[in-house]
């Protein structure tokens, strides 16, 4: 099931402060619609949407852009997943929303016109998708980490959307699911804090820590460890956690 290209979207209180934070981490603005209070930031294989207002519900969302929403809505219904909001269409496109068993929202949207209500930013949607993002080896590969209460239930939900398990810890408390460019880490009891986290795997963690110091950002935890096994955590201006980790034995992204 081709859901579209993936973005982790975050609600922010002050988009200027959020832009400054992510730019200090080496992210670049792929788009900034100032009147709408929306920006897209990219580094490596991580695409982040910053929304000052506009996200409903106002919490981190998994957003899938420019898939065939008519076909996808029909597939979702056939597979037995319940809509939080059913498919709704207008002259500019269509969208529907799902919610996983732990309340994490997934928004599937196809637009023919971007920002139709903000004339300074209105433009036709590109006829082709953006090129696939490439991993930044210094940053590491990206997955969005989600806390879950019942692993089997969560895995089953994502399987109905075409995700496949690409990594399972033997104790069953961590499973990584992937569909296209979207990599979701499901964590039963492992995430601290127990909320959505932006996780970057197998980068040059200690060198990244030096980058963070030079940028004048504050660590939330760490850095700790040595070059082959190290971690640290940051929090952005809206307290969204970013976790950077390098561990022996973790080879390549799936």
Coordinates of C-alpha atoms in Angstrom, one line a residue:
X1 CA 0.0 0.0 0.0
X2 CA 1.7 3.2 -1.2
X3 CA 0.6 5.8 1.4
X4 CA 2.6 8.7 -0.2
X5 CA 5.8 10.4 1.0
X6 CA 6.3 10.7 4.7
X7 CA 6.7 13.6 7.0
X8 CA 6.8 13.7 10.8
X9 CA 4.7 16.8 11.7
X10 CA 5.1 18.6 15.0
X11 CA 2.9 21.3 16.6
X12 CA 5.0 24.3 17.6
X13 CA 4.3 27.5 19.6
X14 CA 6.8 29.8 17.9
X15 CA 7.8 28.7 14.5
X16 CA 10.8 31.1 14.5
X17 CA 12.3 29.5 17.5
X18 CA 11.7 26.0 16.0
X19 CA 13.3 27.0 12.7
X20 CA 16.3 28.3 14.6
X21 CA 16.6 25.1 16.6
X22 CA 16.4 22.7 13.6
X23 CA 18.7 24.9 11.5
X24 CA 21.3 24.8 14.3
X25 CA 21.1 21.0 14.0
X26 CA 21.9 21.2 10.3
X27 CA 18.4 20.9 8.9
X28 CA 17.5 23.0 5.9
X29 CA 14.3 24.7 5.0
X30 CA 12.7 22.9 2.1
X31 CA 9.6 25.1 2.4
X32 CA 8.4 28.0 4.6
X33 CA 4.9 29.3 4.2
X34 CA 5.2 32.2 6.6
X35 CA 1.5 33.3 6.4
X36 CA 0.4 29.7 7.1
X37 CA 2.9 29.2 9.9
X38 CA 4.2 26.0 8.3
X39 CA 7.7 24.9 7.4
X40 CA 9.3 21.7 6.1
X41 CA 12.8 20.9 7.4
X42 CA 15.0 18.2 5.9
X43 CA 18.3 16.6 6.9
X44 CA 19.3 13.3 5.5
X45 CA 16.3 10.9 5.4
X46 CA 14.3 12.9 7.9
X47 CA 11.5 15.3 6.8
X48 CA 9.9 17.3 9.6
X49 CA 6.8 19.5 9.3
X50 CA 6.5 22.4 11.7
X51 CA 3.0 23.7 12.2
X52 CA 2.3 26.8 14.3
X53 CA -1.4 26.1 14.5
X54 CA -3.1 24.0 11.8
X55 CA -2.5 20.5 13.3
X56 CA -5.7 19.0 14.5
X57 CA -5.3 17.2 16.9
X58 CA -2.4 19.4 18.1
X59 CA 0.1 16.7 18.7
X60 CA 2.8 14.9 16.6
X61 CA 1.3 13.3 13.5
X62 CA 2.5 10.9 10.8
X63 CA 1.6 12.6 7.6
X64 CA 1.6 10.9 4.2
X65 CA 1.5 13.2 1.2
X66 CA 0.2 12.8 -2.4
X67 CA -0.9 9.2 -2.4
X68 CA -4.1 8.2 -4.2
X69 CA -6.5 9.0 -1.4
X70 CA -9.5 7.5 -3.1
X71 CA -7.8 4.1 -3.5
X72 CA -6.1 4.3 -0.1
X73 CA -9.4 5.1 1.7
X74 CA -11.1 2.1 0.0
X75 CA -8.1 -0.2 0.9
X76 CA -8.2 1.0 4.5
X77 CA -11.9 0.3 4.7
X78 CA -11.5 -3.2 3.2
X79 CA -8.7 -4.0 5.6
X80 CA -11.0 -3.1 8.6
X81 CA -9.2 -0.1 10.0
X82 CA -11.5 2.5 11.5
X83 CA -11.3 6.1 10.3
X84 CA -10.9 8.9 12.9
X85 CA -12.1 11.2 10.1
X86 CA -13.4 9.7 6.8
X87 CA -12.2 10.8 3.4
X88 CA -13.2 14.4 2.6
X89 CA -12.6 16.1 -0.7
X90 CA -12.9 19.6 -2.2
X91 CA -11.6 21.4 -5.3
X92 CA -8.1 21.4 -3.9
X93 CA -7.7 17.8 -2.9
X94 CA -8.7 15.3 -0.3
X95 CA -7.7 13.7 3.0
X96 CA -8.6 11.3 5.7
X97 CA -7.2 10.5 9.2
X98 CA -6.6 7.3 11.1
X99 CA -5.6 6.8 14.7
X100 CA -3.5 3.9 15.8
X101 CA -4.4 1.8 18.9
X102 CA -2.4 4.2 21.1
X103 CA -4.0 7.3 19.8
X104 CA -1.1 8.4 17.4
X105 CA -2.7 10.2 14.4
X106 CA -1.9 9.3 10.8
X107 CA -3.1 11.8 8.2
X108 CA -3.2 10.9 4.5
X109 CA -3.5 13.9 2.2
X110 CA -3.5 14.6 -1.5
X111 CA -3.5 18.2 -2.7
X112 CA -3.7 19.6 -6.2
X113 CA -3.1 23.1 -4.9
X114 CA -0.9 23.9 -1.9
X115 CA -1.9 26.7 0.5
X116 CA -5.1 27.8 -1.4
X117 CA -6.2 30.0 1.5
X118 CA -2.8 31.9 1.6
X119 CA -2.5 33.8 -1.6
X120 CA 1.2 34.7 -1.1
X121 CA 2.0 31.0 -1.0
X122 CA -0.6 29.4 -3.3
X123 CA 0.9 27.1 -5.9
X124 CA 0.0 24.0 -7.9
X125 CA 1.2 20.8 -6.3
X126 CA 4.2 19.3 -8.2
X127 CA 3.2 16.6 -10.7
X128 CA 5.9 14.3 -9.3
X129 CA 6.9 13.4 -5.8
X130 CA 10.1 14.7 -4.3
X131 CA 13.1 12.6 -4.8
X132 CA 13.8 10.0 -2.2
X133 CA 15.8 11.3 0.8
X134 CA 19.3 10.0 1.4
X135 CA 20.7 9.0 4.8
X136 CA 23.1 11.5 6.4
X137 CA 25.8 9.3 7.7
X138 CA 26.8 11.7 10.4
X139 CA 23.2 12.2 11.6
X140 CA 22.2 8.5 11.2
X141 CA 19.1 7.1 9.8
X142 CA 15.7 8.3 11.0
X143 CA 12.7 6.6 12.5
X144 CA 9.8 8.0 14.5
X145 CA 9.6 6.3 17.8
X146 CA 6.1 5.6 19.2
X147 CA 5.2 4.3 22.7
X148 CA 2.7 1.5 22.5
X149 CA 0.7 -0.4 25.2
X150 CA 0.2 -3.8 23.4
X151 CA 2.8 -4.6 20.8
X152 CA 0.9 -7.3 18.9
X153 CA -2.1 -5.0 18.5
X154 CA 0.0 -2.2 17.2
X155 CA 1.9 -4.4 14.8
X156 CA -1.4 -5.7 13.4
X157 CA -2.6 -2.2 12.9
X158 CA 0.4 -1.1 10.9
X159 CA 0.3 -4.3 8.9
X160 CA -3.2 -3.4 7.7
X161 CA -1.6 -0.2 6.2
X162 CA 1.1 -2.2 4.3
X163 CA 3.9 -1.9 6.8
X164 CA 6.2 -4.8 7.3
X165 CA 8.3 -5.7 10.3
X166 CA 12.0 -5.1 9.5
X167 CA 13.4 -5.5 13.0
X168 CA 12.2 -7.3 16.1
X169 CA 13.9 -7.5 19.4
X170 CA 13.9 -11.0 20.9
X171 CA 11.9 -9.9 23.9
X172 CA 9.2 -8.5 21.7
X173 CA 9.3 -5.0 23.3
X174 CA 10.6 -3.2 20.2
X175 CA 9.5 -3.7 16.6
X176 CA 10.4 -1.5 13.6
X177 CA 7.8 -1.3 10.9
X178 CA 8.5 0.1 7.4
X179 CA 6.4 1.2 4.5
X180 CA 8.2 3.1 1.7
X181 CA 10.2 6.0 3.2
X182 CA 8.3 5.7 6.6
X183 CA 10.1 3.9 9.4
X184 CA 8.2 3.6 12.6
X185 CA 9.7 2.2 15.8
X186 CA 7.2 0.7 18.2
X187 CA 8.4 0.6 21.8
X188 CA 6.5 -1.2 24.5
X189 CA 7.9 0.3 27.7
X190 CA 11.3 1.4 26.4
X191 CA 10.8 5.0 25.5
X192 CA 11.7 7.6 28.1
X193 CA 10.0 10.0 28.1
X194 CA 7.1 7.8 26.9
X195 CA 6.0 10.0 24.0
X196 CA 6.7 10.4 20.3
X197 CA 10.5 10.7 19.8
X198 CA 12.6 11.5 16.7
X199 CA 15.3 8.8 16.8
X200 CA 18.5 8.9 14.8
X201 CA 20.4 5.6 14.6
X202 CA 24.1 4.8 14.0
X203 CA 25.4 8.3 13.3
X204 CA 28.6 9.7 14.5
X205 CA 27.1 10.5 17.9
X206 CA 30.0 12.0 19.7
X207 CA 30.9 14.2 16.7
X208 CA 27.3 15.2 16.6
X209 CA 27.5 16.1 20.3
X210 CA 30.4 18.4 19.4
X211 CA 28.2 20.0 16.7
X212 CA 25.5 20.5 19.3
X213 CA 27.9 22.3 21.7
X214 CA 29.2 24.5 18.9
X215 CA 25.6 25.4 18.0
X216 CA 25.0 26.5 21.6
X217 CA 22.2 24.0 22.1
X218 CA 21.6 22.3 25.5
X219 CA 21.6 18.6 26.1
X220 CA 18.6 17.1 27.8
X221 CA 20.6 13.9 28.5
X222 CA 24.2 12.9 27.9
X223 CA 26.2 12.7 25.9
X224 CA 27.4 9.4 27.3
X225 CA 29.4 6.4 26.1
X226 CA 32.2 5.9 23.6
X227 CA 32.5 6.1 19.9
X228 CA 30.9 2.7 19.2
X229 CA 28.2 2.9 21.8
X230 CA 27.0 6.4 22.7
X231 CA 23.8 8.3 23.1
X232 CA 22.4 11.7 23.9
X233 CA 19.0 13.4 23.9
X234 CA 17.8 16.9 23.0
X235 CA 14.4 18.6 23.3
X236 CA 13.3 21.1 20.8
X237 CA 11.6 24.4 21.9
X238 CA 8.3 22.6 22.2
X239 CA 9.7 19.7 24.2
X240 CA 9.6 17.2 21.4
X241 CA 12.5 14.7 22.2
X242 CA 15.2 13.9 19.7
X243 CA 17.3 10.8 20.6
X244 CA 20.7 10.0 19.0
X245 CA 22.1 6.5 19.4
X246 CA 24.9 4.3 18.2
X247 CA 25.0 0.7 19.3
X248 CA 27.3 -2.2 18.4
X249 CA 25.7 -4.8 16.2
X250 CA 23.1 -2.6 14.5
X251 CA 24.0 -2.8 10.8
X252 CA 22.4 -0.6 8.2
X253 CA 18.9 0.5 7.9
X254 CA 16.3 -1.9 6.5

